[in-house]
């Protein structure tokens, strides 16, 4: 979250949270270095970045990268081998790709090993139908803090959709929380992950983060930090490491979001399409974890929601980011900007690192659904706020689903 936000390795111990307005931003997030390569191309008004080709296997089993992709990488001054060998660590402002159509994220096999995952920290950020007119511009009294409760292990048995998003930023190695969600284009076979916009893009003063990957049911057995120091990759990531090969967030977040404060928070969401680092068994993410949540873009107004449960891996003190927690509370209203949609707010002691984690409530059809994600919270913790998902969020979601509908 942005103070609540993702966690920085360089910011150990700080809280994090996060962001406004209805245009969409898209980004081609990752290409499989060992399998495919992606380059950003189109410059249409929806800022959709598209993967122009996939790598193919030569007769000797080695992967070859198509020449057109190599050429497009070179257009941005990027040598694929140099990138893999550490050039991605160059965060020079002039070279930090910001626009959606310019984003690239080659998969670097083995980058996210158990130690790197364990040491990642939270980024710091401090803070229609359904009669929404009654919510617009309204802020309710600050809710009483609700103590976060640890989820019983195994996490997969209790919250199979939950996991962590890892990525690199100028400040260091970072982490957010995320949720596997359904894909209407691929029922029962979704590769979509829902998180916060500030977990993929730095906002108005920066660009796209790098090496973005999702680990479902991270530390599934709930090992301590000490135990994780000797854990195998299979123990830390029992359902694999899934790299984003496409993502989209709102233009509002890109234009207005910041490291602290609430600007852009009402539009702080993102959808990532993922692919397995190791090539996988042919199963989708949803098939691999056995579940995916529906997303409700017509959830009841804040005052009509009886209860919301937020899930995440809080990493800022007093937590360490290694275990999964939840808070359940009746939401109130939080308005950052009168012209923007009013946000949900609940009492919760989760800290940075829980950013992007899913908020689940009874949806408009009476069944559990994802209705928000952790975006911001106060520096001192005690409450969390998340955007109410409406037309802009649906546009982000549909654009990613549609991109892969024929595949």
Short mmCIF file of C-alpha atoms in Angstrom, two decimals:
data_model
loop_
_atom_site.label_atom_id
_atom_site.label_comp_id
_atom_site.label_asym_id
_atom_site.label_seq_id
_atom_site.Cartn_x
_atom_site.Cartn_y
_atom_site.Cartn_z
CA UNK A 1 0.00 0.00 0.00
CA UNK A 2 1.08 3.56 -0.07
CA UNK A 3 1.83 4.80 3.25
CA UNK A 4 0.59 1.98 1.98
CA UNK A 5 2.58 0.73 -0.90
CA UNK A 6 4.94 -2.06 -2.09
CA UNK A 7 8.03 -2.69 0.04
CA UNK A 8 11.56 -1.62 -0.79
CA UNK A 9 14.57 -3.61 0.33
CA UNK A 10 16.23 -0.26 0.80
CA UNK A 11 13.34 0.93 2.97
CA UNK A 12 13.17 -1.83 5.51
CA UNK A 13 10.69 -1.07 8.25
CA UNK A 14 8.66 1.62 6.49
CA UNK A 15 4.97 1.40 5.79
CA UNK A 16 3.52 1.66 2.32
CA UNK A 17 0.20 2.64 0.54
CA UNK A 18 -0.91 4.59 -2.75
CA UNK A 19 -3.52 6.92 -6.08
CA UNK A 20 -6.95 9.36 -10.12
CA UNK A 21 -9.22 9.74 -13.37
CA UNK A 22 -10.69 7.61 -16.14
CA UNK A 23 -8.24 6.92 -18.98
CA UNK A 24 -6.49 3.58 -19.45
CA UNK A 25 -2.81 2.73 -19.63
CA UNK A 26 -1.48 -0.56 -20.89
CA UNK A 27 1.85 -2.25 -20.84
CA UNK A 28 3.48 -5.34 -22.21
CA UNK A 29 5.07 -6.54 -18.99
CA UNK A 30 7.22 -9.51 -19.66
CA UNK A 31 8.69 -11.71 -22.26
CA UNK A 32 10.10 -15.10 -21.46
CA UNK A 33 13.81 -14.91 -21.89
CA UNK A 34 14.04 -18.65 -22.10
CA UNK A 35 10.84 -18.95 -24.08
CA UNK A 36 9.69 -15.69 -25.64
CA UNK A 37 10.67 -12.07 -26.06
CA UNK A 38 8.30 -9.12 -26.07
CA UNK A 39 8.65 -5.64 -27.48
CA UNK A 40 6.35 -2.68 -27.14
CA UNK A 41 4.93 -1.40 -30.33
CA UNK A 42 1.59 0.30 -30.86
CA UNK A 43 0.91 3.92 -30.03
CA UNK A 44 -2.89 3.93 -30.18
CA UNK A 45 -5.02 6.04 -27.87
CA UNK A 46 -5.59 3.14 -25.48
CA UNK A 47 -1.81 2.78 -25.11
CA UNK A 48 -1.88 -0.97 -25.64
CA UNK A 49 1.54 -2.51 -25.81
CA UNK A 50 1.63 -5.75 -27.72
CA UNK A 51 4.00 -8.67 -27.79
CA UNK A 52 4.86 -8.89 -31.45
CA UNK A 53 6.24 -12.39 -31.54
CA UNK A 54 7.33 -15.39 -29.53
CA UNK A 55 10.68 -17.08 -29.40
CA UNK A 56 10.90 -20.46 -31.02
CA UNK A 57 12.85 -23.57 -30.22
CA UNK A 58 15.59 -24.53 -32.65
CA UNK A 59 16.29 -28.11 -33.53
CA UNK A 60 18.86 -28.39 -30.76
CA UNK A 61 16.30 -27.32 -28.20
CA UNK A 62 17.79 -23.86 -27.68
CA UNK A 63 15.55 -20.85 -27.79
CA UNK A 64 15.99 -18.32 -30.57
CA UNK A 65 14.69 -14.76 -30.42
CA UNK A 66 13.04 -13.49 -33.64
CA UNK A 67 15.01 -10.76 -35.40
CA UNK A 68 12.07 -8.32 -35.37
CA UNK A 69 11.96 -8.44 -31.58
CA UNK A 70 15.71 -7.93 -31.31
CA UNK A 71 15.36 -4.91 -33.60
CA UNK A 72 12.59 -3.39 -31.49
CA UNK A 73 14.60 -3.87 -28.33
CA UNK A 74 17.51 -2.12 -30.04
CA UNK A 75 15.22 0.82 -30.85
CA UNK A 76 15.19 1.46 -27.10
CA UNK A 77 18.93 0.91 -26.85
CA UNK A 78 18.41 -2.43 -25.12
CA UNK A 79 20.63 -5.44 -25.76
CA UNK A 80 18.86 -8.58 -24.56
CA UNK A 81 22.01 -10.29 -23.29
CA UNK A 82 23.19 -7.15 -21.50
CA UNK A 83 19.75 -6.72 -19.95
CA UNK A 84 19.79 -10.28 -18.64
CA UNK A 85 23.29 -9.77 -17.27
CA UNK A 86 22.37 -6.69 -15.21
CA UNK A 87 21.65 -3.76 -17.52
CA UNK A 88 18.11 -3.69 -16.10
CA UNK A 89 19.63 -2.16 -12.95
CA UNK A 90 20.18 1.12 -14.79
CA UNK A 91 17.42 3.45 -13.55
CA UNK A 92 18.66 6.61 -15.27
CA UNK A 93 15.64 8.89 -15.65
CA UNK A 94 16.20 9.28 -19.38
CA UNK A 95 16.32 5.52 -19.87
CA UNK A 96 13.48 4.55 -17.51
CA UNK A 97 10.64 3.59 -19.83
CA UNK A 98 7.45 5.30 -18.75
CA UNK A 99 4.91 5.19 -21.56
CA UNK A 100 2.82 2.06 -21.94
CA UNK A 101 3.88 1.40 -25.52
CA UNK A 102 7.56 1.49 -24.53
CA UNK A 103 7.52 -1.13 -21.79
CA UNK A 104 9.57 -4.32 -21.90
CA UNK A 105 10.19 -6.92 -19.21
CA UNK A 106 12.23 -9.93 -20.36
CA UNK A 107 12.01 -12.92 -18.04
CA UNK A 108 15.31 -13.63 -16.34
CA UNK A 109 15.17 -17.25 -15.35
CA UNK A 110 16.14 -17.89 -11.74
CA UNK A 111 16.22 -14.21 -10.74
CA UNK A 112 13.57 -14.70 -8.09
CA UNK A 113 15.30 -17.23 -5.85
CA UNK A 114 14.19 -17.84 -2.22
CA UNK A 115 16.66 -15.31 -0.76
CA UNK A 116 15.63 -12.52 -3.13
CA UNK A 117 11.94 -13.19 -2.45
CA UNK A 118 12.47 -13.29 1.31
CA UNK A 119 14.40 -10.01 1.37
CA UNK A 120 11.96 -8.01 -0.79
CA UNK A 121 10.17 -5.22 1.07
CA UNK A 122 7.13 -3.01 0.77
CA UNK A 123 7.15 0.26 -1.20
CA UNK A 124 6.33 3.14 1.11
CA UNK A 125 3.19 5.24 0.57
CA UNK A 126 1.38 7.17 3.21
CA UNK A 127 -1.74 8.33 3.04
CA UNK A 128 -23.42 5.15 -10.17
CA UNK A 129 -25.90 2.48 -9.66
CA UNK A 130 -26.11 1.64 -5.97
CA UNK A 131 -26.75 5.31 -5.12
CA UNK A 132 -23.14 6.36 -5.42
CA UNK A 133 -24.21 9.99 -5.31
CA UNK A 134 -24.53 9.56 -1.57
CA UNK A 135 -20.89 8.43 -1.35
CA UNK A 136 -19.21 10.94 -3.66
CA UNK A 137 -16.99 13.34 -1.75
CA UNK A 138 -17.89 11.86 1.65
CA UNK A 139 -15.43 10.70 4.29
CA UNK A 140 -16.63 8.80 7.34
CA UNK A 141 -14.91 8.93 10.76
CA UNK A 142 -11.61 7.03 10.98
CA UNK A 143 -12.39 3.38 11.73
CA UNK A 144 -11.11 1.64 14.83
CA UNK A 145 -8.06 -0.49 14.14
CA UNK A 146 -8.76 -4.17 13.51
CA UNK A 147 -5.92 -6.51 14.37
CA UNK A 148 -4.74 -8.49 11.35
CA UNK A 149 -5.10 -12.23 11.90
CA UNK A 150 -2.70 -14.77 10.46
CA UNK A 151 -4.19 -17.16 7.92
CA UNK A 152 -4.01 -20.81 8.93
CA UNK A 153 -1.62 -22.95 6.93
CA UNK A 154 -1.52 -24.22 4.38
CA UNK A 155 -2.40 -20.90 2.74
CA UNK A 156 -3.39 -22.71 -0.43
CA UNK A 157 -6.01 -24.70 1.46
CA UNK A 158 -7.60 -21.54 2.86
CA UNK A 159 -6.96 -18.69 0.39
CA UNK A 160 -5.72 -20.38 -2.81
CA UNK A 161 -6.08 -17.21 -4.91
CA UNK A 162 -3.65 -15.15 -2.79
CA UNK A 163 0.02 -14.60 -3.53
CA UNK A 164 2.86 -12.11 -3.82
CA UNK A 165 4.01 -9.86 -6.66
CA UNK A 166 7.78 -9.28 -6.75
CA UNK A 167 9.48 -6.54 -8.76
CA UNK A 168 12.51 -4.29 -8.93
CA UNK A 169 12.46 -0.50 -8.54
CA UNK A 170 15.22 2.13 -8.28
CA UNK A 171 15.07 1.82 -4.48
CA UNK A 172 15.60 -1.94 -4.49
CA UNK A 173 13.73 -5.22 -4.52
CA UNK A 174 10.05 -4.78 -3.74
CA UNK A 175 6.94 -6.79 -3.00
CA UNK A 176 3.16 -6.43 -3.09
CA UNK A 177 0.24 -8.78 -2.64
CA UNK A 178 -2.09 -9.97 -5.39
CA UNK A 179 -5.03 -12.23 -6.29
CA UNK A 180 -5.76 -14.76 -9.02
CA UNK A 181 -8.97 -13.64 -10.76
CA UNK A 182 -11.23 -15.20 -13.35
CA UNK A 183 -10.78 -14.56 -17.07
CA UNK A 184 -14.10 -14.39 -19.00
CA UNK A 185 -12.25 -15.29 -22.21
CA UNK A 186 -10.87 -18.48 -20.65
CA UNK A 187 -13.35 -19.90 -18.11
CA UNK A 188 -11.60 -22.16 -15.64
CA UNK A 189 -8.22 -21.43 -17.24
CA UNK A 190 -7.33 -17.90 -16.15
CA UNK A 191 -3.81 -16.48 -16.20
CA UNK A 192 -4.91 -13.12 -14.76
CA UNK A 193 -3.67 -11.55 -11.53
CA UNK A 194 -5.19 -8.49 -9.84
CA UNK A 195 -3.04 -6.06 -7.86
CA UNK A 196 -2.53 -2.32 -7.29
CA UNK A 197 -1.39 0.10 -9.98
CA UNK A 198 1.45 1.27 -7.77
CA UNK A 199 2.79 -2.29 -7.77
CA UNK A 200 3.57 -2.12 -11.50
CA UNK A 201 4.18 1.59 -12.22
CA UNK A 202 5.80 4.39 -10.19
CA UNK A 203 3.20 6.99 -11.22
CA UNK A 204 3.74 10.56 -12.41
CA UNK A 205 7.43 10.81 -11.53
CA UNK A 206 8.58 7.41 -12.79
CA UNK A 207 7.95 4.51 -15.10
CA UNK A 208 7.25 0.80 -15.20
CA UNK A 209 8.86 -1.45 -12.64
CA UNK A 210 10.97 -4.36 -13.83
CA UNK A 211 11.20 -8.12 -13.37
CA UNK A 212 7.55 -8.32 -12.30
CA UNK A 213 6.58 -11.83 -11.22
CA UNK A 214 3.74 -13.47 -9.26
CA UNK A 215 4.19 -16.27 -6.71
CA UNK A 216 0.89 -17.90 -5.67
CA UNK A 217 0.69 -19.21 -2.09
CA UNK A 218 4.13 -17.84 -1.24
CA UNK A 219 5.58 -19.66 1.80
CA UNK A 220 2.53 -21.93 1.81
CA UNK A 221 3.47 -23.71 5.04
CA UNK A 222 4.07 -20.47 6.95
CA UNK A 223 7.76 -20.91 7.70
CA UNK A 224 9.50 -18.28 9.81
CA UNK A 225 12.06 -15.91 8.29
CA UNK A 226 14.83 -17.99 9.86
CA UNK A 227 13.44 -21.19 8.37
CA UNK A 228 13.10 -19.56 4.97
CA UNK A 229 16.82 -18.81 4.93
CA UNK A 230 17.42 -22.48 4.15
CA UNK A 231 14.19 -23.13 2.24
CA UNK A 232 14.23 -24.50 -1.30
CA UNK A 233 12.59 -22.61 -4.14
CA UNK A 234 9.84 -25.24 -4.14
CA UNK A 235 9.12 -24.50 -0.48
CA UNK A 236 9.03 -20.72 -1.03
CA UNK A 237 7.12 -20.96 -4.32
CA UNK A 238 5.28 -24.31 -4.31
CA UNK A 239 3.13 -23.38 -7.31
CA UNK A 240 5.91 -21.79 -9.31
CA UNK A 241 7.04 -18.32 -10.34
CA UNK A 242 4.81 -16.68 -12.97
CA UNK A 243 6.19 -13.72 -14.93
CA UNK A 244 3.92 -11.01 -16.27
CA UNK A 245 3.87 -11.02 -20.08
CA UNK A 246 1.29 -8.23 -20.24
CA UNK A 247 -0.21 -5.75 -17.80
CA UNK A 248 -2.47 -2.74 -17.72
CA UNK A 249 -3.21 -0.02 -15.20
CA UNK A 250 -5.20 3.21 -15.33
CA UNK A 251 -3.89 6.34 -17.00
CA UNK A 252 -5.00 8.15 -13.87
CA UNK A 253 -2.43 6.30 -11.83
CA UNK A 254 0.27 6.89 -14.42
CA UNK A 255 -0.54 10.61 -14.61
CA UNK A 256 -1.11 11.37 -10.94
CA UNK A 257 0.14 8.56 -8.71
CA UNK A 258 2.96 9.18 -6.29
CA UNK A 259 5.06 7.46 -3.69
CA UNK A 260 3.09 8.97 -0.82
CA UNK A 261 -0.25 10.65 -0.45
CA UNK A 262 -3.57 9.73 -1.98
CA UNK A 263 -3.46 11.15 -5.50
CA UNK A 264 -4.63 8.57 -8.02
CA UNK A 265 -5.70 6.16 -5.28
CA UNK A 266 -9.28 5.89 -6.53
CA UNK A 267 -7.81 4.36 -9.70
CA UNK A 268 -4.99 2.36 -8.14
CA UNK A 269 -5.49 -1.06 -9.70
CA UNK A 270 -3.80 -3.22 -12.30
CA UNK A 271 -4.25 -6.55 -14.07
CA UNK A 272 -1.30 -8.74 -15.01
CA UNK A 273 -1.37 -11.63 -17.47
CA UNK A 274 1.21 -14.21 -16.42
CA UNK A 275 3.18 -17.11 -17.87
CA UNK A 276 5.21 -19.73 -15.96
CA UNK A 277 8.95 -19.11 -15.68
CA UNK A 278 9.81 -22.73 -16.30
CA UNK A 279 7.44 -23.25 -19.24
CA UNK A 280 5.05 -25.20 -17.05
CA UNK A 281 2.92 -28.25 -17.71
CA UNK A 282 0.52 -26.53 -20.07
CA UNK A 283 -1.88 -25.76 -17.23
CA UNK A 284 -3.10 -22.23 -16.63
CA UNK A 285 -2.50 -20.38 -13.36
CA UNK A 286 -6.10 -21.03 -12.30
CA UNK A 287 -5.76 -24.74 -13.04
CA UNK A 288 -2.45 -24.82 -11.16
CA UNK A 289 -3.78 -23.23 -7.96
CA UNK A 290 -7.29 -24.65 -8.36
CA UNK A 291 -9.22 -21.39 -7.96
CA UNK A 292 -9.80 -17.83 -9.19
CA UNK A 293 -12.09 -15.10 -7.87
CA UNK A 294 -14.71 -13.27 -9.94
CA UNK A 295 -14.37 -9.48 -10.05
CA UNK A 296 -17.45 -7.38 -9.32
CA UNK A 297 -17.49 -4.05 -11.15
CA UNK A 298 -20.96 -3.24 -9.87
CA UNK A 299 -20.48 -3.87 -6.18
CA UNK A 300 -22.83 -2.16 -3.72
CA UNK A 301 -22.10 1.35 -2.53
CA UNK A 302 -19.94 1.53 0.56
CA UNK A 303 -22.83 2.02 2.96
CA UNK A 304 -24.53 -1.11 1.64
CA UNK A 305 -21.59 -3.46 2.20
CA UNK A 306 -21.84 -5.37 5.48
CA UNK A 307 -18.34 -6.79 5.56
CA UNK A 308 -15.09 -6.84 3.55
CA UNK A 309 -12.10 -9.13 4.06
CA UNK A 310 -8.67 -7.85 2.97
CA UNK A 311 -5.84 -10.33 2.43
CA UNK A 312 -2.12 -9.67 2.12
CA UNK A 313 1.49 -10.25 3.12
CA UNK A 314 2.33 -7.18 5.28
CA UNK A 315 6.08 -6.53 5.24
CA UNK A 316 6.66 -3.33 7.21
CA UNK A 317 7.07 -3.56 10.99
CA UNK A 318 5.82 -5.26 13.07
CA UNK A 319 5.40 -7.80 10.25
CA UNK A 320 8.17 -9.30 8.12
CA UNK A 321 6.40 -10.05 4.84
CA UNK A 322 6.73 -13.82 5.07
CA UNK A 323 3.24 -14.73 6.30
CA UNK A 324 -0.30 -14.21 5.05
CA UNK A 325 -2.79 -12.14 7.07
CA UNK A 326 -6.40 -10.97 6.82
CA UNK A 327 -8.62 -8.24 8.27
CA UNK A 328 -12.42 -8.25 8.22
CA UNK A 329 -14.44 -5.11 8.91
CA UNK A 330 -17.52 -3.19 7.83
CA UNK A 331 -16.26 -0.54 5.40
CA UNK A 332 -16.64 3.19 5.68
CA UNK A 333 -16.11 5.90 3.05
CA UNK A 334 -12.91 7.78 2.22
CA UNK A 335 -12.84 10.61 -0.30
CA UNK A 336 -9.40 11.81 -1.43
CA UNK A 337 -10.76 14.08 -4.16
CA UNK A 338 -14.40 15.12 -4.45
CA UNK A 339 -14.51 14.51 -8.21
CA UNK A 340 -13.18 10.96 -7.90
CA UNK A 341 -15.07 7.85 -6.79
CA UNK A 342 -15.23 7.43 -3.03
CA UNK A 343 -13.04 4.60 -1.73
CA UNK A 344 -13.72 1.78 0.69
CA UNK A 345 -11.93 2.07 4.06
CA UNK A 346 -11.63 -0.53 6.79
CA UNK A 347 -9.88 -0.81 10.13
CA UNK A 348 -6.80 -3.00 9.72
CA UNK A 349 -3.28 -3.14 11.19
CA UNK A 350 -1.65 -4.63 8.08
CA UNK A 351 1.26 -2.54 6.81
CA UNK A 352 3.16 -2.03 3.56
CA UNK A 353 3.55 -5.19 1.52
CA UNK A 354 -0.19 -5.82 1.78
CA UNK A 355 -0.61 -3.34 -1.10
CA UNK A 356 -2.48 -4.84 -4.02
CA UNK A 357 -3.99 -7.62 -1.92
CA UNK A 358 -7.58 -8.52 -2.73
CA UNK A 359 -10.65 -7.28 -0.89
CA UNK A 360 -13.51 -9.77 -0.96
CA UNK A 361 -17.16 -9.11 -0.21
CA UNK A 362 -20.56 -10.41 -1.23
CA UNK A 363 -20.92 -9.25 -4.81
CA UNK A 364 -23.96 -8.00 -6.67
CA UNK A 365 -24.95 -11.61 -7.42
CA UNK A 366 -24.83 -12.59 -3.75
CA UNK A 367 -21.59 -14.59 -4.08
CA UNK A 368 -18.06 -13.77 -2.85
CA UNK A 369 -16.17 -11.57 -5.30
CA UNK A 370 -13.15 -9.29 -5.45
CA UNK A 371 -14.46 -5.74 -5.03
CA UNK A 372 -11.25 -3.79 -4.31
CA UNK A 373 -7.55 -4.02 -3.47
CA UNK A 374 -5.36 -2.44 -0.83
CA UNK A 375 -4.13 0.95 -2.03
CA UNK A 376 -3.33 3.36 0.79
CA UNK A 377 -3.13 3.63 4.55
CA UNK A 378 -1.69 5.94 7.19
CA UNK A 379 2.01 5.92 8.05
CA UNK A 380 1.10 4.73 11.54
CA UNK A 381 -1.16 1.94 10.18
CA UNK A 382 -4.58 1.20 11.69
CA UNK A 383 -6.68 1.39 8.54
CA UNK A 384 -6.54 0.56 4.84
CA UNK A 385 -8.37 2.03 1.84
CA UNK A 386 -9.05 0.61 -1.59
CA UNK A 387 -10.76 1.78 -4.79
CA UNK A 388 -14.33 0.86 -5.63
CA UNK A 389 -14.11 -0.93 -8.96
CA UNK A 390 -16.19 0.65 -11.73
CA UNK A 391 -16.00 1.40 -15.46
CA UNK A 392 -12.33 2.31 -15.56
CA UNK A 393 -11.35 -0.85 -13.68
CA UNK A 394 -13.52 -2.94 -15.99
CA UNK A 395 -11.84 -1.36 -19.00
CA UNK A 396 -8.42 -2.30 -17.63
CA UNK A 397 -9.58 -5.86 -16.92
CA UNK A 398 -11.33 -6.34 -20.28
CA UNK A 399 -8.37 -5.05 -22.24
CA UNK A 400 -6.05 -7.71 -20.77
CA UNK A 401 -8.62 -10.47 -21.15
CA UNK A 402 -9.41 -9.46 -24.75
CA UNK A 403 -5.73 -9.38 -25.65
CA UNK A 404 -5.41 -13.11 -25.01
CA UNK A 405 -8.97 -14.14 -25.93
CA UNK A 406 -7.94 -15.96 -29.08
CA UNK A 407 -5.00 -17.78 -27.54
#
